[in-house]
XYZ file of C-alpha atoms in Angstrom:
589
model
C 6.592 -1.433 -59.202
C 5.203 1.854 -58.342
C 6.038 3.697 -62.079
C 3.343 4.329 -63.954
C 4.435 2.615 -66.555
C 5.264 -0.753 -64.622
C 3.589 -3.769 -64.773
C 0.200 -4.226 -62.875
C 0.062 -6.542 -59.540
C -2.805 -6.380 -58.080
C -1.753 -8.498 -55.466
C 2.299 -7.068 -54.592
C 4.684 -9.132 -51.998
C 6.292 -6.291 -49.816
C 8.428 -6.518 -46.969
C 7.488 -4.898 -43.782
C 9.951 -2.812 -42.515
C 8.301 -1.218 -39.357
C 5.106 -1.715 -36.976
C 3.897 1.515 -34.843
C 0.372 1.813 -32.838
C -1.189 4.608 -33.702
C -1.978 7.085 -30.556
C -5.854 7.859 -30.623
C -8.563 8.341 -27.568
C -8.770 5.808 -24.899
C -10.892 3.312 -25.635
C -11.347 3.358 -29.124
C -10.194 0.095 -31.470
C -6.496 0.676 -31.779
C -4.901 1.212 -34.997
C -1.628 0.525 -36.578
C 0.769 2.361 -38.747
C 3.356 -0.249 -41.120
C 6.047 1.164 -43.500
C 6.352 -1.335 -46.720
C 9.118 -1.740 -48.774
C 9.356 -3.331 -52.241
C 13.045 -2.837 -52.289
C 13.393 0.496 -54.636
C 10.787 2.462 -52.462
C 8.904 2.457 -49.040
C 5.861 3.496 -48.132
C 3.467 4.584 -45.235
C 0.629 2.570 -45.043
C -1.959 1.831 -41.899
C -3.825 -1.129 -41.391
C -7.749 -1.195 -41.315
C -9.179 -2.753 -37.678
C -10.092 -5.770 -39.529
C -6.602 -6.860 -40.047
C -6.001 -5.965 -36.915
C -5.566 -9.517 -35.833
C -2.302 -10.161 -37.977
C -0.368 -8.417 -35.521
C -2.054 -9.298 -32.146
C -1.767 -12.820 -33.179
C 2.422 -12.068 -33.838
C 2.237 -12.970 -37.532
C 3.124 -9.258 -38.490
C 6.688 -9.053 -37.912
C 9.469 -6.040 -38.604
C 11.534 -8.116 -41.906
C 8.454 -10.359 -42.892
C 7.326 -9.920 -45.816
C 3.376 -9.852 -46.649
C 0.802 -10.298 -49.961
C -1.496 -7.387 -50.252
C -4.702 -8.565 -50.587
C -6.876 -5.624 -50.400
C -5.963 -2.260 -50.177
C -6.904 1.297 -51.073
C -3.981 4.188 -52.414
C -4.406 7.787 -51.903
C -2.073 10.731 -52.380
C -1.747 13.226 -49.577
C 1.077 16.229 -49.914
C 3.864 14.506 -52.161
C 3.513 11.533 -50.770
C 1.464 7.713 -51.439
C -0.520 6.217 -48.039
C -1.828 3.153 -48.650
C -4.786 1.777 -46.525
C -4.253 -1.840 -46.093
C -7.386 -3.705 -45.908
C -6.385 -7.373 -45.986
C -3.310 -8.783 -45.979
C -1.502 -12.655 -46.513
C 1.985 -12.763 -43.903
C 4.423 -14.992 -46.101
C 5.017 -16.650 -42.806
C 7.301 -19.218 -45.329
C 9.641 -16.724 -46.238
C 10.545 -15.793 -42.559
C 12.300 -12.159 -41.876
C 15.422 -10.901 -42.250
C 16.709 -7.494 -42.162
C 15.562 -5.017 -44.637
C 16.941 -5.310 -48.156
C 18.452 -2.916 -49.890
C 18.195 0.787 -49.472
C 14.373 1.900 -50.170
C 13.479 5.421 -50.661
C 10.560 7.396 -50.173
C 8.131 7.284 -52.768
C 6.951 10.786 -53.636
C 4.929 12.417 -56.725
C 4.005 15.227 -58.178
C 2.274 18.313 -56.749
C -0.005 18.114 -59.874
C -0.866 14.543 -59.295
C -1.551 15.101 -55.678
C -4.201 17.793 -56.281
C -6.380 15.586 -58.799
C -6.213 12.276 -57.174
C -8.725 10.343 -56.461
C -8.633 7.462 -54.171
C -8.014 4.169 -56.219
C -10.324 1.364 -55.974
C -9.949 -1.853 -53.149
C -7.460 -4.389 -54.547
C -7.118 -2.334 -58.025
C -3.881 -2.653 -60.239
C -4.289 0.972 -60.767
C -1.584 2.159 -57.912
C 1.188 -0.992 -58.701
C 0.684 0.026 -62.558
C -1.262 1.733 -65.422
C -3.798 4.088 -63.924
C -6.891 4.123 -65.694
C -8.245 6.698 -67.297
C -10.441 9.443 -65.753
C -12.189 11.907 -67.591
C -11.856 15.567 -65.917
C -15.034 16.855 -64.292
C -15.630 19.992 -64.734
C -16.846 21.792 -61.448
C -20.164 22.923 -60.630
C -20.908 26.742 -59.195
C -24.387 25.579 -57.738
C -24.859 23.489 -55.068
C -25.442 19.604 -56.215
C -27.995 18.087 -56.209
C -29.109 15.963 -53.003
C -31.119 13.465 -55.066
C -30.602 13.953 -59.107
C -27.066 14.289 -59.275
C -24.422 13.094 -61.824
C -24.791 9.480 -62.869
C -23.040 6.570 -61.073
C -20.052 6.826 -63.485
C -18.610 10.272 -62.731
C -18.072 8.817 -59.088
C -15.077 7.236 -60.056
C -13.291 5.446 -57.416
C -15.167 4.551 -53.844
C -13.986 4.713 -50.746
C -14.565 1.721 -48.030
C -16.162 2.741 -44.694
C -13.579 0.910 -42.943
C -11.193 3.609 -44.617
C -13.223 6.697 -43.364
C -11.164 9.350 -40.702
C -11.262 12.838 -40.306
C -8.032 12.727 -42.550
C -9.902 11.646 -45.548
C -10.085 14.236 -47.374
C -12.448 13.887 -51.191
C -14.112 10.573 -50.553
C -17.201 9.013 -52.099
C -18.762 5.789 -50.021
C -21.452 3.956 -51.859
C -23.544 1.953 -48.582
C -26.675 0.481 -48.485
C -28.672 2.321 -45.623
C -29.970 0.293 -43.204
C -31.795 1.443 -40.550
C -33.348 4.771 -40.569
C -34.451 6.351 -37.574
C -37.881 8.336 -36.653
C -37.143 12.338 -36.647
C -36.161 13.024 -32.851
C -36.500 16.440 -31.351
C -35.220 18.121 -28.218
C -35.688 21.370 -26.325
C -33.390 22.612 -23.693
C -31.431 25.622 -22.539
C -30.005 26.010 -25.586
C -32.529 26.119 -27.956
C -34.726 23.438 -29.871
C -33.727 21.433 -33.010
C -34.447 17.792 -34.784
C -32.388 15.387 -36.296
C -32.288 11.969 -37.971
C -29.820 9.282 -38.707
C -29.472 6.546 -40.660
C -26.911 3.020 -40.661
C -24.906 2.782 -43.365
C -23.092 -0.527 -44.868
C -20.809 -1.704 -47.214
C -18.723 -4.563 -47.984
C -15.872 -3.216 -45.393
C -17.964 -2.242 -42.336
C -20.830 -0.282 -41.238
C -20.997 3.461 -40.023
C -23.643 5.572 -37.972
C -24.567 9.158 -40.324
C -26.668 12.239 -38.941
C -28.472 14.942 -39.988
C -29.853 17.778 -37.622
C -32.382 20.513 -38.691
C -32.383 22.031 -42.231
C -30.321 18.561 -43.310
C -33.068 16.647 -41.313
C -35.473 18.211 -43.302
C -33.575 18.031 -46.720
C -32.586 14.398 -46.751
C -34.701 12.416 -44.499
C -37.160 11.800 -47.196
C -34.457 10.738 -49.496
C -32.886 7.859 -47.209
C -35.120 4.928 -47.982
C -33.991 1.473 -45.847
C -32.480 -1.313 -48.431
C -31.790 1.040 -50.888
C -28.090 2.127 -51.963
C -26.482 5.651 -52.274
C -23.501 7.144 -53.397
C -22.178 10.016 -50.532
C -19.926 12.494 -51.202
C -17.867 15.079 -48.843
C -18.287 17.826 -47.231
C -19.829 15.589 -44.739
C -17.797 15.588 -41.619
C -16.118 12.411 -39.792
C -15.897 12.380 -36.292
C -15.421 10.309 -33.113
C -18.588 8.303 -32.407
C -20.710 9.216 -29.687
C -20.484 5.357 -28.710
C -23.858 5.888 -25.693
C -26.005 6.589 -29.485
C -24.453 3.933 -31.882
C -24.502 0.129 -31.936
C -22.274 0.116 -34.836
C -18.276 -1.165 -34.012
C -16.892 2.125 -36.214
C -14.600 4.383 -34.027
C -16.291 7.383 -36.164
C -19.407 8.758 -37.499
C -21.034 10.844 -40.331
C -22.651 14.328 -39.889
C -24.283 15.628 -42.788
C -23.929 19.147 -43.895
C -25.366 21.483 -45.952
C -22.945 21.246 -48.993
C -23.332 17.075 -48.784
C -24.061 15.234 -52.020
C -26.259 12.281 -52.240
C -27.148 10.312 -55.030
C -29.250 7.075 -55.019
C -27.462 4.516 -56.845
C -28.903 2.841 -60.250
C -27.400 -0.445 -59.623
C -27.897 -1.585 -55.826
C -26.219 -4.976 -56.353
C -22.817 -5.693 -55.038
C -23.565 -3.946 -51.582
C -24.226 -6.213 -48.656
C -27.630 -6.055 -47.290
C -27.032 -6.552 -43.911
C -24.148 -7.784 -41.404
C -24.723 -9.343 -38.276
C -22.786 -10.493 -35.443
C -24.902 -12.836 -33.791
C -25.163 -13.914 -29.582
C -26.857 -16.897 -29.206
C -29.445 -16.759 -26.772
C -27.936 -19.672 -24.337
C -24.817 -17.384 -24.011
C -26.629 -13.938 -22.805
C -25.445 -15.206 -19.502
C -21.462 -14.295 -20.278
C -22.583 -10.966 -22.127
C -22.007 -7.816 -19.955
C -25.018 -5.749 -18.646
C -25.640 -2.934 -21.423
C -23.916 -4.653 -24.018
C -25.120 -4.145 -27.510
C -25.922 -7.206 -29.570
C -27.404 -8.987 -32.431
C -29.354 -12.139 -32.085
C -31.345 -14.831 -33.739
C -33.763 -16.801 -32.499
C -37.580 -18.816 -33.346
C -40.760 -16.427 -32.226
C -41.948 -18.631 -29.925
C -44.971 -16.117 -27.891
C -46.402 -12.613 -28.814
C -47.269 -10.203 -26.075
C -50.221 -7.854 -25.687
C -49.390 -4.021 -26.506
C -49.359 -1.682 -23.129
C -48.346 1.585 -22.559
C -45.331 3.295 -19.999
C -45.342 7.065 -19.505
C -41.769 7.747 -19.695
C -40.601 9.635 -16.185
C -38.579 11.806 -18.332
C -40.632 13.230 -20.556
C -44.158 11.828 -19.734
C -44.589 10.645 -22.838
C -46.291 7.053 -23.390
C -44.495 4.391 -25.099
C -46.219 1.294 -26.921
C -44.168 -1.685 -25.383
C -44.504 -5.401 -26.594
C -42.811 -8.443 -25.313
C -42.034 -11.397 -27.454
C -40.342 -14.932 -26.684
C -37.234 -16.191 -28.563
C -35.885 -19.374 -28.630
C -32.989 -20.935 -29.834
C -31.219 -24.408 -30.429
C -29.171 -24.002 -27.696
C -31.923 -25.412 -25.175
C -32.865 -21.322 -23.925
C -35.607 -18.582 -23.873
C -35.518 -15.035 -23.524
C -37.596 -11.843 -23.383
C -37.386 -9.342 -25.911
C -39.028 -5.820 -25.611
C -39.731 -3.903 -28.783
C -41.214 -0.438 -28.580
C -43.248 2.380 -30.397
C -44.212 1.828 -34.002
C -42.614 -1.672 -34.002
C -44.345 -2.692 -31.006
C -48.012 -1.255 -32.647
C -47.786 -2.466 -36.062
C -45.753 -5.835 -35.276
C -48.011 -8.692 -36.975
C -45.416 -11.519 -37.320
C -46.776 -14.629 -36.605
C -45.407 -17.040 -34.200
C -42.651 -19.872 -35.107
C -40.982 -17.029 -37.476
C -37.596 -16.935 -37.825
C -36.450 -13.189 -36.983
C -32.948 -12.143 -36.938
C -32.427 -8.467 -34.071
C -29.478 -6.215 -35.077
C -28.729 -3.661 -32.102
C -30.776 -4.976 -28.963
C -29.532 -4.135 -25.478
C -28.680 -6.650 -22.857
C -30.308 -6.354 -19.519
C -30.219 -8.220 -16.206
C -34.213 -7.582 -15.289
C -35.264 -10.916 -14.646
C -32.045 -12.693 -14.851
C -31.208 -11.515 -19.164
C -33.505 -9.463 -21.100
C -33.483 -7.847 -24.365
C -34.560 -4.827 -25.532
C -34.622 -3.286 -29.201
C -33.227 0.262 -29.223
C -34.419 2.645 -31.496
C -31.371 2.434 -33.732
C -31.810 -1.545 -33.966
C -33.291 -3.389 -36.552
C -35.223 -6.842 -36.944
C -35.535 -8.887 -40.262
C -38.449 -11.626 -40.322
C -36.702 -14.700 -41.944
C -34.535 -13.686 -43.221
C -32.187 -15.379 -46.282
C -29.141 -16.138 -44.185
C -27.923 -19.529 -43.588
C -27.933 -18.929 -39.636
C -31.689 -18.644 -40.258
C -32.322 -21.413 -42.410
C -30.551 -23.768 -39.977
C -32.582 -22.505 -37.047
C -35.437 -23.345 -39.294
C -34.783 -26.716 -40.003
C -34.053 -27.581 -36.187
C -37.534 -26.093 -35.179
C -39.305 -27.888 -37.488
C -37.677 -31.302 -36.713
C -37.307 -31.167 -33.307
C -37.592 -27.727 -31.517
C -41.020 -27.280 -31.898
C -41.409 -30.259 -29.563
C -38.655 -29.273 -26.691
C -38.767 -27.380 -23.333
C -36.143 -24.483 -22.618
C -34.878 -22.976 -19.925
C -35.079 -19.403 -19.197
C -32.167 -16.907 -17.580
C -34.318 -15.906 -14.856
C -32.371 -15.836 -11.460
C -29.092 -16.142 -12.882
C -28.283 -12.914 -12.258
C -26.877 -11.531 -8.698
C -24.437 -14.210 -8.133
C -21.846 -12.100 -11.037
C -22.244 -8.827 -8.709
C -19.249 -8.048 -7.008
C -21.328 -6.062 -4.414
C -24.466 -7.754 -4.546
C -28.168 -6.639 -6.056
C -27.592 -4.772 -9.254
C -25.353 -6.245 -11.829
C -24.140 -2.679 -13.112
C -21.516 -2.743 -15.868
C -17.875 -2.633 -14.708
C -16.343 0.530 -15.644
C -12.762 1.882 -15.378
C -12.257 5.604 -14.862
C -11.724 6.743 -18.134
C -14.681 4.861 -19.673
C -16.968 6.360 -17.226
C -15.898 9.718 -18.687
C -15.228 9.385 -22.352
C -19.340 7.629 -22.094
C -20.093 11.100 -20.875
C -21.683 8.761 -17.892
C -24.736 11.024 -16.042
C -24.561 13.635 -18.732
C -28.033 12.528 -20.066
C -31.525 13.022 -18.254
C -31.428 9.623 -16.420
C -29.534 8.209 -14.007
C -26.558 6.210 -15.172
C -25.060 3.225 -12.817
C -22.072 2.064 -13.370
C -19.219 -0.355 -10.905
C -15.542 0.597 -11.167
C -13.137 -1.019 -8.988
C -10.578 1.974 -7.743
C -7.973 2.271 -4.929
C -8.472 5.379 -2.383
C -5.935 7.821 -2.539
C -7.277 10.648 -0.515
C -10.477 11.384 1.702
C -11.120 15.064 2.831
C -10.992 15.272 6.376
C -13.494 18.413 6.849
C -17.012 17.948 6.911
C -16.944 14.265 6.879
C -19.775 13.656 9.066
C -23.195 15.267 10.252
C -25.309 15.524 13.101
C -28.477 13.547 12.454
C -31.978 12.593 13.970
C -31.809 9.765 16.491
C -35.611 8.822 15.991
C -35.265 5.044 13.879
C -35.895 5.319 10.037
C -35.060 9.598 10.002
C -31.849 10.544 8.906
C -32.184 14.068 8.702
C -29.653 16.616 10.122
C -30.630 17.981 13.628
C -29.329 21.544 15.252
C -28.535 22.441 18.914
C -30.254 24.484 20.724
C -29.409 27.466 23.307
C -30.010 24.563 25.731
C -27.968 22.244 24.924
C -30.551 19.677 22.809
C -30.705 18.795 19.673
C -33.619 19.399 17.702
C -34.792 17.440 14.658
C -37.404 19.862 12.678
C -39.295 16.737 10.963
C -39.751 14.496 13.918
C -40.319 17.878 16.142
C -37.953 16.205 18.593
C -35.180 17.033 21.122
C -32.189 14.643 21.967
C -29.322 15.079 24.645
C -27.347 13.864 21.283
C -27.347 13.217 17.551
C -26.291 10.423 15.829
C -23.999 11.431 13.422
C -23.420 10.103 10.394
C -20.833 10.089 7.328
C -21.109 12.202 4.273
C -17.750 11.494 2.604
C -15.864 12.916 -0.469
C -13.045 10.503 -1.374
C -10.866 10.516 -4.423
C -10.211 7.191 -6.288
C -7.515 5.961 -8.814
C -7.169 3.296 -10.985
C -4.761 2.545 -13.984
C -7.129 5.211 -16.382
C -7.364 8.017 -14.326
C -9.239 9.740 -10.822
C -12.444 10.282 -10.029
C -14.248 12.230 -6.763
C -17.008 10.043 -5.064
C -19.645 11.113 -2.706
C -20.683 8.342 -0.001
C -22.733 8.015 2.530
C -22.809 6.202 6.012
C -22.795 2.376 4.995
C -19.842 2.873 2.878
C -18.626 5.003 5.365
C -18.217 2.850 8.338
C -16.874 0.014 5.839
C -14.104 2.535 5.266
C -13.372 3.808 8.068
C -13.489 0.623 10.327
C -15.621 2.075 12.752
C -18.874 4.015 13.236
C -19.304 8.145 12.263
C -20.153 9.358 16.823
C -16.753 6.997 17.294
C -14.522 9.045 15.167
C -15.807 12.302 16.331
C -15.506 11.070 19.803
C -12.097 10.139 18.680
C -11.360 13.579 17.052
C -12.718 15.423 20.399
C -10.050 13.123 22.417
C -7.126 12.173 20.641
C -6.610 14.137 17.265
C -3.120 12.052 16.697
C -5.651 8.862 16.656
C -8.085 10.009 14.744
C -5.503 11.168 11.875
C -4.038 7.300 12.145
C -7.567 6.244 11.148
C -7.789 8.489 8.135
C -4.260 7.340 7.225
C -5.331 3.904 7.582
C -8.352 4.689 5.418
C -6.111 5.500 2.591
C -4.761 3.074 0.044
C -7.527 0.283 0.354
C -9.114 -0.443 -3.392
C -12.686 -1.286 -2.973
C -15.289 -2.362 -6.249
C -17.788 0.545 -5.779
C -21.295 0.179 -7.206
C -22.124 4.363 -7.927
C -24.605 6.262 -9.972
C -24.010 9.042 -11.823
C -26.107 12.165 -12.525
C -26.350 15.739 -13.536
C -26.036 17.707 -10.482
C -26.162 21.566 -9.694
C -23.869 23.447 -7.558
C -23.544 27.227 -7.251
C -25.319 27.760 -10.641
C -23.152 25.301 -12.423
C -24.405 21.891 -13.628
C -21.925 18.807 -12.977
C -21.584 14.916 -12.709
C -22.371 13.855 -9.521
C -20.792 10.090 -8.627
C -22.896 8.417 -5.886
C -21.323 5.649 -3.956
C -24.427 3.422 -3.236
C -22.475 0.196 -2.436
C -19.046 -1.034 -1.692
C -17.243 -4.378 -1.137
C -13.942 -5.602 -0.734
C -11.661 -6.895 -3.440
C -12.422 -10.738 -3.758
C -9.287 -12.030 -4.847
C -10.629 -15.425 -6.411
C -13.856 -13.840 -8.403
C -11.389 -11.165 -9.690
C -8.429 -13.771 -10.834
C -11.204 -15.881 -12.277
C -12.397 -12.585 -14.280
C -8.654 -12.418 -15.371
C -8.280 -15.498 -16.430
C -11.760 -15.348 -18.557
C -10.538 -12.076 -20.029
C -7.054 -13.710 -20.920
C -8.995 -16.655 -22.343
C -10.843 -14.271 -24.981
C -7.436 -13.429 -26.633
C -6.626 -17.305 -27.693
């Protein structure tokens, strides 16, 4: 099957001989490597995400044997990896153990220099190859926008296919989205950078050029149109705070990049969406990333925010969406698309990349990497249209407002639940503003020094008071003496859960829930009985708590770190969290 002077199959039964998970970073999309057989020869292969599902739903078996749909073949050191896009499990045929006595299937150093990466669900691997005519290289750099026409590309890789292991790919995607030029200034220095959205048939993937590539291409990227992109152009584990895109990696463009606007710009999708329908907001998680669809029912007035961070001011407009499913909701859209938005009511607009908040029960808001298209020619649109017109335009809805509160384990803000590891691959508080998160963790140690301090007595002051040559204690703000202080906690703990440890910082609410008693009773405690006071500590330990924290950019002794803030804590409750289980269990059937 594999000679190159076999037959074609463009689609070839195999038998799958082994299944292994590939190790990558915590919470990225996992990733599979299979070993098919075909009897004579085996060979490596690794399955795309989006056939993912063939082996969480058990189909995939070690000794079943599979059709391959869709698939891309490349050559790497001796030896062929095939990239299995889609995939048929013969579920008919059953398993068995492997047949025969396969070998490796290897080929020549000559042929692993000049191959190219063979088309999605070609004959060209499992037969003839076609063939390519040599291209001579070129000793100046290539051309960014007039470079060699569409047929010297040859073969094109799928997004979905893209890893820093790719090595001489070509995509051809459709950009769509490109953002405003962004600059910063810091410590460091000053720069500006760009990025575009780019799609294909396969999946989507975030690209990003900073400073003399900003400058070079941004001009070039025009949204809807389609381009052929060539390495050097490096691939690299997305920065998943910046993207709304479901790709484990991302494109940086460098200087050495070709790009070449394609002449025919059929046969690329235009868009792909993943739509939430407005009456289920209420089961999506706070700072989820979305796309949604929905009837522009009211246009806002344009105001202005100054922007604490940078005090900036942002144009800011609200709009109204409605859906068949009987609900309303508030979507904020910002800068240039809130000034120059002129759609007029009862439109049908479709929002790629919109955040989920819980201000006023669910909100929306557009991020600057989203997208909107005004009706749009999808058939999620044209339905929505027709139920407007006969009955919508007629009905009452119901908004989210209030719904919120009642999913927060500790009450007021309904932060996103976190575990430990998520809070630092996110790079949580390593931005200017203040990032909240929940995690629910298990104590496993609380430093016993300095767990307390002497504060003001006077109601509403909290500030630390110091004793006098006489005895008193003296509170500089209130310019007032006490026979005592109040003291206080000021607790650092250290927390666990199945991801990984993290050191909180709490204060005296939290405090007293932790300890089981007030901060003057345990120093009374520690004065009196140091055996008891140790038992309490001891005690302390081992209790898991869901705390509600905040995390931001702190600095100590001339070095900047993440500061976690406990600013709430509650008990475990064992029904809400079994319920959560359950719910989570649920999404797998």
């Amino acid at each position: 099957m594999f000679e190159k002077d076999g037959t074609p199959d463009a689609k070839p039964v195999l038998q799958c001989v082994q299944i292994k998970p590939l190790v990558g970073q915590q919470g990225t999309t996992e990733r599979y490597r299979v070993v098919f057989s075909d009897i004579r020869n085996f060979v490596q292969s690794m399955l795309a995400t989006q056939a993912n599902h063939v082996v969480s739903e058990g189909k995939l078996q070690k000794g079943c044997f599979v059709r391959l749909n869709q698939f891309q073949a490349n050559s790497y050191k001796g030896k062929r990896i095939l990239i299995v896009l889609d995939l048929e499990v013969l579920e008919e045929l059953g398993t068995c153990e492997k047949i025969g006595a396969p070998l490796t299937l290897e080929i020549g150093a000559d042929e692993d220099t000049k191959q190219n990466p063979t088309t999605i669900s070609s004959g060209g691997f499992y037969g003839k190859k076609e063939e390519q005519k040599y291209q001579p290289q070129q000793q100046s750099l290539p051309s960014r926008s007039n470079g060699p026409s569409s047929s010297s590309h040859g073969n094109i890789y799928p997004i979905e296919a893209l890893s820093p292991y790719a090595h001489k790919w070509t995509i051809k995607a459709r950009c769509t989205n490109k953002s405003e030029i962004k600059t910063w200034h810091n410590k460091n220095g000053e720069g500006k950078l760009f990025s575009v959205n780019l799609l294909d048939e396969s999946g989507e993937i975030k690209a990003t050029g900073f400073n003399d590539q900003c400058d070079a291409l941004y001009e070039i990227f025009q949204e809807g149109s389609v381009y052929y992109i060539s390495n050097p152009c490096r691939v690299q584990l997305a920065k998943k705070q910046f993207t709304n895109l479901n790709n484990d990696y991302e494109l940086t463009f460098e200087r050495d990049t070709m790009i070449e606007k394609a002449e025919e710009q059929e046969g690329v999708p235009q868009v792909r969406f993943n739509f939430t329908n407005i009456g289920d907001l209420q089961t999506v998680e706070k700072d989820s990333i979305i796309d949604t669809i929905g009837i522009l029912k009211e246009v806002g007035e344009t105001s202005q925010i100054v922007s604490k961070t940078t005090s900036k001011p942002y144009d800011k407009r609200e709009l109204t969406l409605v859906d068949n499913t009987g609900y309303s909701v508030r979507l904020t859209i910002w800068g240039q698309n809130a000034a120059t938005f002129d759609v007029p009511p009862e439109s049908v607009i479709a929002f790629k990349g919109v955040k989920v908040s819980d201000f006023g029960g669910r909100s929306l808001s557009l991020l600057s990497s989203g997208s909107m298209s005004v009706d749009p020619d999808i058939d999620e649109a044209h339905r929505l249209k027709g139920w407007y017109d006969a009955q919508g335009r007629t009905d009452t809805f119901a908004s989210h407002a209030g719904m919120a509160g009642a999913m927060g384990a500790a009450g007021g803000r309904q932060d996103a639940s976190k575990t430990i590891a998520q809070v630092k691959e996110e790079n949580l508080g390593m931005s200017e503003t203040v990032d909240y998160f929940a995690t629910k963790a298990t104590i496993i140690f609380l430093k016993q020094e300095n767990v307390s301090y002497p504060a003001c007595a006077s109601p509403d002051c909290n500030k630390k008071v110091l004793q006098e040559d006489s005895g008193l204690w003296r509170c500089e703000k209130c310019d007032k003496t006490f026979p005592k202080p109040e003291y206080r906690y000021i607790m650092s703990l250290n927390v666990s859960d199945h991801t990984g440890q993290i050191w909180l910082s709490c204060f005296d609410d939290v405090g007293r829930m932790i300890m089981g008693m007030s901060a003057d009773q345990l120093m009374e405690l520690k004065e009196n009985d140091e055996k008891a006071s140790q038992d309490v500590f001891q005690e302390a330990n081992c209790q898991t708590f869901i705390f509600k924290c905040r995390a931001k950019m702190d600095n100590f002794q001339d070095q900047q770190r993440v500061r976690y803030q406990v600013s709430g804590a509650s008990p475990l409750n064992f029904a809400a969290e079994s319920k959560k289980l359950a719910d989570i269990i649920k999404l797998y059937n």
